[in-house]
Amino acid sequence: GAVVSQHPSRVICKSGTSVKIECRSLDFQATTMFWYRQFPKQSLMLMATSNEGSKATYEQGVEKDKFLINHASLTLSTLTVTSAHPEDSSFYICSAQMGAYEQYFGPGTRLTVT
Amino acid sequence: AQRVTQPEKLLSVFKGAPVELKCNYSYSGSPELFWYVQYSRQRLQLLLRHISRESIKGFTADLNKGETSFHLKKPFAQEEDSAMYYCALSGPLKCSGGGADGLTFGKGTHLIIQP
């Protein structure tokens, strides 16, 4: 149990285009999901907290107009990278909160912007 | 600001030897500390959390508030322990339904167990 999936696992897009990444909790409901980003050889960085039915809370330095988060249901949160640029190339990971504090992570999405 | 430091990028030990992965943190308050593990080609998963004071796969970690440390230990390393280990910190636990904090991760330590 407690499986989180992400789609796509890998995407290559051209500079200026937008890309949507889905995060799904497959066998449980998650009122809170998190989005993380990991640049090469660096640690995971929290980007935003996504709560079902409300606006996401962004960490300092993360542009909310660039990284659009929608948490439309208790099992789905999406991250849209708008007008992507090469510097947005990164590994994006979501996690879904179960219970009081346990987080289950998705497998991640490798975004490459050319 | 909260911060997690894992001073060792790479740690290599022989099978059967003791293992200690270091983690120090900076947080103004009472944090919750976790260790996450990522085996090769697998997703990140929770290994253990300090509040449960449990031992998972032979690993233990004690929160030392005086030294602001949460080192991960195992007395006898096994080859299947080879993986990336991340120490993570979150704000204090809240009651169920009271919301949750995202995690702040250290940079990770690559543990290699040699046969």
PDB file of C-alpha atoms in Angstrom:
ATOM      1  CA  GLY A   1       0.000   0.000   0.000  1.00  0.00           C
ATOM      2  CA  ALA A   2       0.833   3.722   0.019  1.00  0.00           C
ATOM      3  CA  VAL A   3       1.979   3.986  -3.563  1.00  0.00           C
ATOM      4  CA  VAL A   4       2.562   7.317  -5.265  1.00  0.00           C
ATOM      5  CA  SER A   5       3.017   7.575  -8.998  1.00  0.00           C
ATOM      6  CA  GLN A   6       4.292  10.351 -11.210  1.00  0.00           C
ATOM      7  CA  HIS A   7       3.781  10.915 -14.878  1.00  0.00           C
ATOM      8  CA  PRO A   8       5.739  11.358 -17.038  1.00  0.00           C
ATOM      9  CA  SER A   9       8.900   9.804 -15.698  1.00  0.00           C
ATOM     10  CA  ARG A  10      11.004  11.650 -18.223  1.00  0.00           C
ATOM     11  CA  VAL A  11      10.244  14.555 -20.526  1.00  0.00           C
ATOM     12  CA  ILE A  12      12.222  16.677 -22.921  1.00  0.00           C
ATOM     13  CA  CYS A  13      10.704  19.933 -24.033  1.00  0.00           C
ATOM     14  CA  LYS A  14      11.788  22.972 -25.935  1.00  0.00           C
ATOM     15  CA  SER A  15      12.478  26.288 -24.313  1.00  0.00           C
ATOM     16  CA  GLY A  16       9.336  28.379 -24.002  1.00  0.00           C
ATOM     17  CA  THR A  17       6.893  25.492 -23.824  1.00  0.00           C
ATOM     18  CA  SER A  18       4.962  24.336 -20.761  1.00  0.00           C
ATOM     19  CA  VAL A  19       4.976  20.900 -19.246  1.00  0.00           C
ATOM     20  CA  LYS A  20       2.587  19.321 -16.767  1.00  0.00           C
ATOM     21  CA  ILE A  21       3.672  16.692 -14.250  1.00  0.00           C
ATOM     22  CA  GLU A  22       1.104  14.568 -12.464  1.00  0.00           C
ATOM     23  CA  CYS A  23       1.386  13.112  -8.993  1.00  0.00           C
ATOM     24  CA  ARG A  24      -1.123  10.507  -7.905  1.00  0.00           C
ATOM     25  CA  SER A  25      -1.654   8.638  -4.666  1.00  0.00           C
ATOM     26  CA  LEU A  26      -2.876   5.285  -5.931  1.00  0.00           C
ATOM     27  CA  ASP A  27      -4.298   3.599  -2.870  1.00  0.00           C
ATOM     28  CA  PHE A  28      -4.868   6.329  -0.333  1.00  0.00           C
ATOM     29  CA  GLN A  29      -6.217   9.843  -0.134  1.00  0.00           C
ATOM     30  CA  ALA A  30      -3.825  12.671   0.507  1.00  0.00           C
ATOM     31  CA  THR A  31      -5.055  16.071   1.570  1.00  0.00           C
ATOM     32  CA  THR A  32      -1.500  17.344   1.362  1.00  0.00           C
ATOM     33  CA  MET A  33       1.078  16.740  -1.310  1.00  0.00           C
ATOM     34  CA  PHE A  34       4.528  18.250  -1.646  1.00  0.00           C
ATOM     35  CA  TRP A  35       6.656  19.102  -4.638  1.00  0.00           C
ATOM     36  CA  TYR A  36      10.432  18.902  -4.481  1.00  0.00           C
ATOM     37  CA  ARG A  37      13.185  19.675  -6.933  1.00  0.00           C
ATOM     38  CA  GLN A  38      16.635  18.188  -7.079  1.00  0.00           C
ATOM     39  CA  PHE A  39      19.402  19.720  -9.164  1.00  0.00           C
ATOM     40  CA  PRO A  40      22.389  17.522 -10.067  1.00  0.00           C
ATOM     41  CA  LYS A  41      24.585  16.721  -7.074  1.00  0.00           C
ATOM     42  CA  GLN A  42      22.391  18.772  -4.768  1.00  0.00           C
ATOM     43  CA  SER A  43      19.849  17.859  -2.142  1.00  0.00           C
ATOM     44  CA  LEU A  44      16.108  17.736  -2.467  1.00  0.00           C
ATOM     45  CA  MET A  45      14.547  21.166  -2.086  1.00  0.00           C
ATOM     46  CA  LEU A  46      10.961  21.743  -1.118  1.00  0.00           C
ATOM     47  CA  MET A  47       9.221  23.899  -3.701  1.00  0.00           C
ATOM     48  CA  ALA A  48       5.647  24.040  -2.490  1.00  0.00           C
ATOM     49  CA  THR A  49       2.975  22.472  -0.353  1.00  0.00           C
ATOM     50  CA  SER A  50      -0.214  21.547  -2.124  1.00  0.00           C
ATOM     51  CA  ASN A  51      -3.445  21.237  -0.178  1.00  0.00           C
ATOM     52  CA  GLU A  52      -6.553  19.809  -1.758  1.00  0.00           C
ATOM     53  CA  GLY A  53      -9.070  22.493  -2.567  1.00  0.00           C
ATOM     54  CA  SER A  54      -6.892  25.452  -1.713  1.00  0.00           C
ATOM     55  CA  LYS A  55      -3.992  27.440  -3.121  1.00  0.00           C
ATOM     56  CA  ALA A  56      -0.542  25.996  -2.843  1.00  0.00           C
ATOM     57  CA  THR A  57       1.991  27.436  -0.430  1.00  0.00           C
ATOM     58  CA  TYR A  58       5.298  28.204  -2.106  1.00  0.00           C
ATOM     59  CA  GLU A  59       8.712  28.256  -0.504  1.00  0.00           C
ATOM     60  CA  GLN A  60      10.752  31.410  -0.633  1.00  0.00           C
ATOM     61  CA  GLY A  61      12.389  31.914  -3.983  1.00  0.00           C
ATOM     62  CA  VAL A  62       9.974  29.696  -5.924  1.00  0.00           C
ATOM     63  CA  GLU A  63       7.964  31.596  -8.527  1.00  0.00           C
ATOM     64  CA  LYS A  64       4.322  30.692  -8.165  1.00  0.00           C
ATOM     65  CA  ASP A  65       3.463  32.014 -11.614  1.00  0.00           C
ATOM     66  CA  LYS A  66       6.065  29.801 -13.160  1.00  0.00           C
ATOM     67  CA  PHE A  67       5.328  26.633 -11.229  1.00  0.00           C
ATOM     68  CA  LEU A  68       1.569  26.249 -11.219  1.00  0.00           C
ATOM     69  CA  ILE A  69       0.217  23.709  -8.787  1.00  0.00           C
ATOM     70  CA  ASN A  70      -3.267  22.321  -8.840  1.00  0.00           C
ATOM     71  CA  HIS A  71      -4.537  19.862  -6.245  1.00  0.00           C
ATOM     72  CA  ALA A  72      -7.942  19.109  -7.683  1.00  0.00           C
ATOM     73  CA  SER A  73      -8.687  15.919  -5.807  1.00  0.00           C
ATOM     74  CA  LEU A  74      -7.507  13.907  -2.860  1.00  0.00           C
ATOM     75  CA  THR A  75      -5.472  11.668  -5.133  1.00  0.00           C
ATOM     76  CA  LEU A  76      -4.071  14.044  -7.736  1.00  0.00           C
ATOM     77  CA  SER A  77      -1.792  17.061  -7.728  1.00  0.00           C
ATOM     78  CA  THR A  78      -0.246  18.571 -10.847  1.00  0.00           C
ATOM     79  CA  LEU A  79       2.776  20.772 -11.310  1.00  0.00           C
ATOM     80  CA  THR A  80       2.935  22.807 -14.511  1.00  0.00           C
ATOM     81  CA  VAL A  81       6.229  24.384 -15.438  1.00  0.00           C
ATOM     82  CA  THR A  82       5.246  27.331 -17.609  1.00  0.00           C
ATOM     83  CA  SER A  83       7.488  28.818 -20.252  1.00  0.00           C
ATOM     84  CA  ALA A  84      10.213  26.387 -19.373  1.00  0.00           C
ATOM     85  CA  HIS A  85      13.853  27.341 -19.808  1.00  0.00           C
ATOM     86  CA  PRO A  86      17.023  25.266 -19.651  1.00  0.00           C
ATOM     87  CA  GLU A  87      17.638  26.343 -16.063  1.00  0.00           C
ATOM     88  CA  ASP A  88      14.372  24.613 -15.134  1.00  0.00           C
ATOM     89  CA  SER A  89      15.897  21.290 -16.106  1.00  0.00           C
ATOM     90  CA  SER A  90      15.839  19.231 -12.965  1.00  0.00           C
ATOM     91  CA  PHE A  91      14.469  16.182 -11.224  1.00  0.00           C
ATOM     92  CA  TYR A  92      11.010  16.886  -9.805  1.00  0.00           C
ATOM     93  CA  ILE A  93       9.671  14.648  -7.041  1.00  0.00           C
ATOM     94  CA  CYS A  94       6.299  14.710  -5.351  1.00  0.00           C
ATOM     95  CA  SER A  95       5.267  13.183  -2.078  1.00  0.00           C
ATOM     96  CA  ALA A  96       1.858  12.536  -0.583  1.00  0.00           C
ATOM     97  CA  GLN A  97       1.088  12.878   3.073  1.00  0.00           C
ATOM     98  CA  MET A  98      -0.574   9.993   4.840  1.00  0.00           C
ATOM     99  CA  GLY A  99      -1.806  10.409   8.360  1.00  0.00           C
ATOM    100  CA  ALA A 100      -0.055  12.889  10.628  1.00  0.00           C
ATOM    101  CA  TYR A 101       3.381  12.964   9.153  1.00  0.00           C
ATOM    102  CA  GLU A 102       4.424  10.072   6.958  1.00  0.00           C
ATOM    103  CA  GLN A 103       5.239  11.018   3.401  1.00  0.00           C
ATOM    104  CA  TYR A 104       5.356   8.653   0.467  1.00  0.00           C
ATOM    105  CA  PHE A 105       7.390   9.679  -2.511  1.00  0.00           C
ATOM    106  CA  GLY A 106       6.778   9.329  -6.188  1.00  0.00           C
ATOM    107  CA  PRO A 107       9.522   8.001  -8.460  1.00  0.00           C
ATOM    108  CA  GLY A 108      10.305  11.454  -9.802  1.00  0.00           C
ATOM    109  CA  THR A 109      10.180  13.172 -13.195  1.00  0.00           C
ATOM    110  CA  ARG A 110      13.310  14.090 -15.103  1.00  0.00           C
ATOM    111  CA  LEU A 111      12.690  17.333 -16.989  1.00  0.00           C
ATOM    112  CA  THR A 112      15.129  18.428 -19.644  1.00  0.00           C
ATOM    113  CA  VAL A 113      14.549  21.730 -21.381  1.00  0.00           C
ATOM    114  CA  THR A 114      16.509  22.250 -24.573  1.00  0.00           C
TER     115      THR A 114
ATOM    116  CA  ALA B   1      16.507  29.057   8.955  1.00  0.00           C
ATOM    117  CA  GLN B   2      16.375  25.314   9.148  1.00  0.00           C
ATOM    118  CA  ARG B   3      19.220  23.349   7.703  1.00  0.00           C
ATOM    119  CA  VAL B   4      20.365  19.741   7.558  1.00  0.00           C
ATOM    120  CA  THR B   5      24.018  18.872   7.116  1.00  0.00           C
ATOM    121  CA  GLN B   6      25.393  15.511   6.103  1.00  0.00           C
ATOM    122  CA  PRO B   7      29.151  15.990   6.056  1.00  0.00           C
ATOM    123  CA  GLU B   8      30.017  12.819   4.152  1.00  0.00           C
ATOM    124  CA  LYS B   9      29.126  12.536   0.478  1.00  0.00           C
ATOM    125  CA  LEU B  10      30.484   9.019   0.337  1.00  0.00           C
ATOM    126  CA  LEU B  11      31.052   6.407   2.997  1.00  0.00           C
ATOM    127  CA  SER B  12      32.581   3.048   2.222  1.00  0.00           C
ATOM    128  CA  VAL B  13      32.820   0.255   4.786  1.00  0.00           C
ATOM    129  CA  PHE B  14      33.347  -3.477   4.684  1.00  0.00           C
ATOM    130  CA  LYS B  15      30.557  -5.956   5.232  1.00  0.00           C
ATOM    131  CA  GLY B  16      30.150  -6.706   8.918  1.00  0.00           C
ATOM    132  CA  ALA B  17      31.733  -3.453  10.034  1.00  0.00           C
ATOM    133  CA  PRO B  18      29.794  -0.832  12.005  1.00  0.00           C
ATOM    134  CA  VAL B  19      28.263   2.048  10.094  1.00  0.00           C
ATOM    135  CA  GLU B  20      27.549   5.587  11.218  1.00  0.00           C
ATOM    136  CA  LEU B  21      26.091   8.181   8.876  1.00  0.00           C
ATOM    137  CA  LYS B  22      26.321  11.630  10.345  1.00  0.00           C
ATOM    138  CA  CYS B  23      23.565  14.212  10.348  1.00  0.00           C
ATOM    139  CA  ASN B  24      23.495  17.577  12.056  1.00  0.00           C
ATOM    140  CA  TYR B  25      20.662  20.028  11.950  1.00  0.00           C
ATOM    141  CA  SER B  26      19.839  23.636  12.632  1.00  0.00           C
ATOM    142  CA  TYR B  27      16.323  24.510  13.731  1.00  0.00           C
ATOM    143  CA  SER B  28      14.856  27.001  16.170  1.00  0.00           C
ATOM    144  CA  GLY B  29      12.424  24.807  18.030  1.00  0.00           C
ATOM    145  CA  SER B  30      11.705  21.107  18.305  1.00  0.00           C
ATOM    146  CA  PRO B  31      12.053  19.481  14.931  1.00  0.00           C
ATOM    147  CA  GLU B  32      11.053  16.074  13.766  1.00  0.00           C
ATOM    148  CA  LEU B  33      13.927  14.150  12.229  1.00  0.00           C
ATOM    149  CA  PHE B  34      13.812  11.406   9.645  1.00  0.00           C
ATOM    150  CA  TRP B  35      16.129   9.197   7.661  1.00  0.00           C
ATOM    151  CA  TYR B  36      15.160   8.356   4.085  1.00  0.00           C
ATOM    152  CA  VAL B  37      16.860   5.777   1.887  1.00  0.00           C
ATOM    153  CA  GLN B  38      17.037   5.406  -1.872  1.00  0.00           C
ATOM    154  CA  TYR B  39      18.237   2.078  -3.193  1.00  0.00           C
ATOM    155  CA  SER B  40      19.584   1.895  -6.712  1.00  0.00           C
ATOM    156  CA  ARG B  41      16.848   2.508  -9.303  1.00  0.00           C
ATOM    157  CA  GLN B  42      14.160   2.788  -6.634  1.00  0.00           C
ATOM    158  CA  ARG B  43      12.208   5.671  -5.199  1.00  0.00           C
ATOM    159  CA  LEU B  44      12.944   7.484  -2.003  1.00  0.00           C
ATOM    160  CA  GLN B  45      11.410   5.812   1.021  1.00  0.00           C
ATOM    161  CA  LEU B  46      11.225   6.439   4.720  1.00  0.00           C
ATOM    162  CA  LEU B  47      13.704   4.419   6.761  1.00  0.00           C
ATOM    163  CA  LEU B  48      12.960   5.636  10.253  1.00  0.00           C
ATOM    164  CA  ARG B  49      11.799   8.621  12.280  1.00  0.00           C
ATOM    165  CA  HIS B  50      13.068   9.724  15.634  1.00  0.00           C
ATOM    166  CA  ILE B  51       9.728   9.940  17.417  1.00  0.00           C
ATOM    167  CA  SER B  52       9.017   6.256  16.996  1.00  0.00           C
ATOM    168  CA  ARG B  53      12.406   5.226  18.403  1.00  0.00           C
ATOM    169  CA  GLU B  54      12.326   2.141  16.243  1.00  0.00           C
ATOM    170  CA  SER B  55      14.951  -0.004  14.622  1.00  0.00           C
ATOM    171  CA  ILE B  56      14.462  -0.686  10.941  1.00  0.00           C
ATOM    172  CA  LYS B  57      16.676  -3.156   9.082  1.00  0.00           C
ATOM    173  CA  GLY B  58      19.058  -2.988  12.014  1.00  0.00           C
ATOM    174  CA  PHE B  59      19.440   0.794  11.773  1.00  0.00           C
ATOM    175  CA  THR B  60      18.859   3.113  14.713  1.00  0.00           C
ATOM    176  CA  ALA B  61      19.144   6.848  15.123  1.00  0.00           C
ATOM    177  CA  ASP B  62      19.102   8.855  18.322  1.00  0.00           C
ATOM    178  CA  LEU B  63      18.213  12.496  18.444  1.00  0.00           C
ATOM    179  CA  ASN B  64      20.805  14.431  20.436  1.00  0.00           C
ATOM    180  CA  LYS B  65      19.406  17.872  21.046  1.00  0.00           C
ATOM    181  CA  GLY B  66      22.536  19.079  22.801  1.00  0.00           C
ATOM    182  CA  GLU B  67      24.679  18.301  19.777  1.00  0.00           C
ATOM    183  CA  THR B  68      21.821  18.900  17.305  1.00  0.00           C
ATOM    184  CA  SER B  69      22.597  15.565  15.709  1.00  0.00           C
ATOM    185  CA  PHE B  70      20.652  12.596  14.422  1.00  0.00           C
ATOM    186  CA  HIS B  71      23.283  10.118  13.336  1.00  0.00           C
ATOM    187  CA  LEU B  72      22.220   6.842  11.716  1.00  0.00           C
ATOM    188  CA  LYS B  73      23.927   3.720  13.014  1.00  0.00           C
ATOM    189  CA  LYS B  74      24.082   0.024  12.327  1.00  0.00           C
ATOM    190  CA  PRO B  75      26.400  -2.331  14.201  1.00  0.00           C
ATOM    191  CA  PHE B  76      27.037  -4.764  11.344  1.00  0.00           C
ATOM    192  CA  ALA B  77      26.722  -3.535   7.764  1.00  0.00           C
ATOM    193  CA  GLN B  78      25.295  -5.770   5.053  1.00  0.00           C
ATOM    194  CA  GLU B  79      25.817  -5.516   1.312  1.00  0.00           C
ATOM    195  CA  GLU B  80      22.135  -4.752   0.738  1.00  0.00           C
ATOM    196  CA  ASP B  81      22.542  -1.596   2.822  1.00  0.00           C
ATOM    197  CA  SER B  82      24.358   0.064  -0.077  1.00  0.00           C
ATOM    198  CA  ALA B  83      22.213   3.063  -1.029  1.00  0.00           C
ATOM    199  CA  MET B  84      21.837   6.831  -0.789  1.00  0.00           C
ATOM    200  CA  TYR B  85      20.760   7.973   2.653  1.00  0.00           C
ATOM    201  CA  TYR B  86      19.126  11.321   3.290  1.00  0.00           C
ATOM    202  CA  CYS B  87      18.580  12.942   6.644  1.00  0.00           C
ATOM    203  CA  ALA B  88      15.522  15.194   6.737  1.00  0.00           C
ATOM    204  CA  LEU B  89      13.892  17.634   9.102  1.00  0.00           C
ATOM    205  CA  SER B  90      10.340  18.821   9.501  1.00  0.00           C
ATOM    206  CA  GLY B  91       8.549  21.187  11.849  1.00  0.00           C
ATOM    207  CA  PRO B  92       6.828  19.744  14.941  1.00  0.00           C
ATOM    208  CA  LEU B  93       4.163  17.150  14.340  1.00  0.00           C
ATOM    209  CA  LYS B  94       0.626  18.420  14.283  1.00  0.00           C
ATOM    210  CA  CYS B  95      -2.537  16.606  15.199  1.00  0.00           C
ATOM    211  CA  SER B  96      -4.193  14.633  12.433  1.00  0.00           C
ATOM    212  CA  GLY B  97      -5.898  17.011  10.066  1.00  0.00           C
ATOM    213  CA  GLY B  98      -3.878  19.934  11.336  1.00  0.00           C
ATOM    214  CA  GLY B  99      -1.695  20.226   8.298  1.00  0.00           C
ATOM    215  CA  ALA B 100       1.823  19.158   7.562  1.00  0.00           C
ATOM    216  CA  ASP B 101       5.237  20.622   6.885  1.00  0.00           C
ATOM    217  CA  GLY B 102       7.418  19.758   3.957  1.00  0.00           C
ATOM    218  CA  LEU B 103      10.834  18.317   4.568  1.00  0.00           C
ATOM    219  CA  THR B 104      14.253  19.907   4.473  1.00  0.00           C
ATOM    220  CA  PHE B 105      16.799  17.400   3.228  1.00  0.00           C
ATOM    221  CA  GLY B 106      20.511  17.041   3.667  1.00  0.00           C
ATOM    222  CA  LYS B 107      22.611  16.471   0.555  1.00  0.00           C
ATOM    223  CA  GLY B 108      22.742  12.758   1.153  1.00  0.00           C
ATOM    224  CA  THR B 109      25.436  10.210   1.862  1.00  0.00           C
ATOM    225  CA  HIS B 110      26.222   7.435  -0.565  1.00  0.00           C
ATOM    226  CA  LEU B 111      26.881   4.335   1.510  1.00  0.00           C
ATOM    227  CA  ILE B 112      28.841   1.562  -0.146  1.00  0.00           C
ATOM    228  CA  ILE B 113      29.242  -1.746   1.595  1.00  0.00           C
ATOM    229  CA  GLN B 114      32.178  -3.704   0.267  1.00  0.00           C
ATOM    230  CA  PRO B 115      32.115  -7.497   0.380  1.00  0.00           C
TER     231      PRO B 115
END
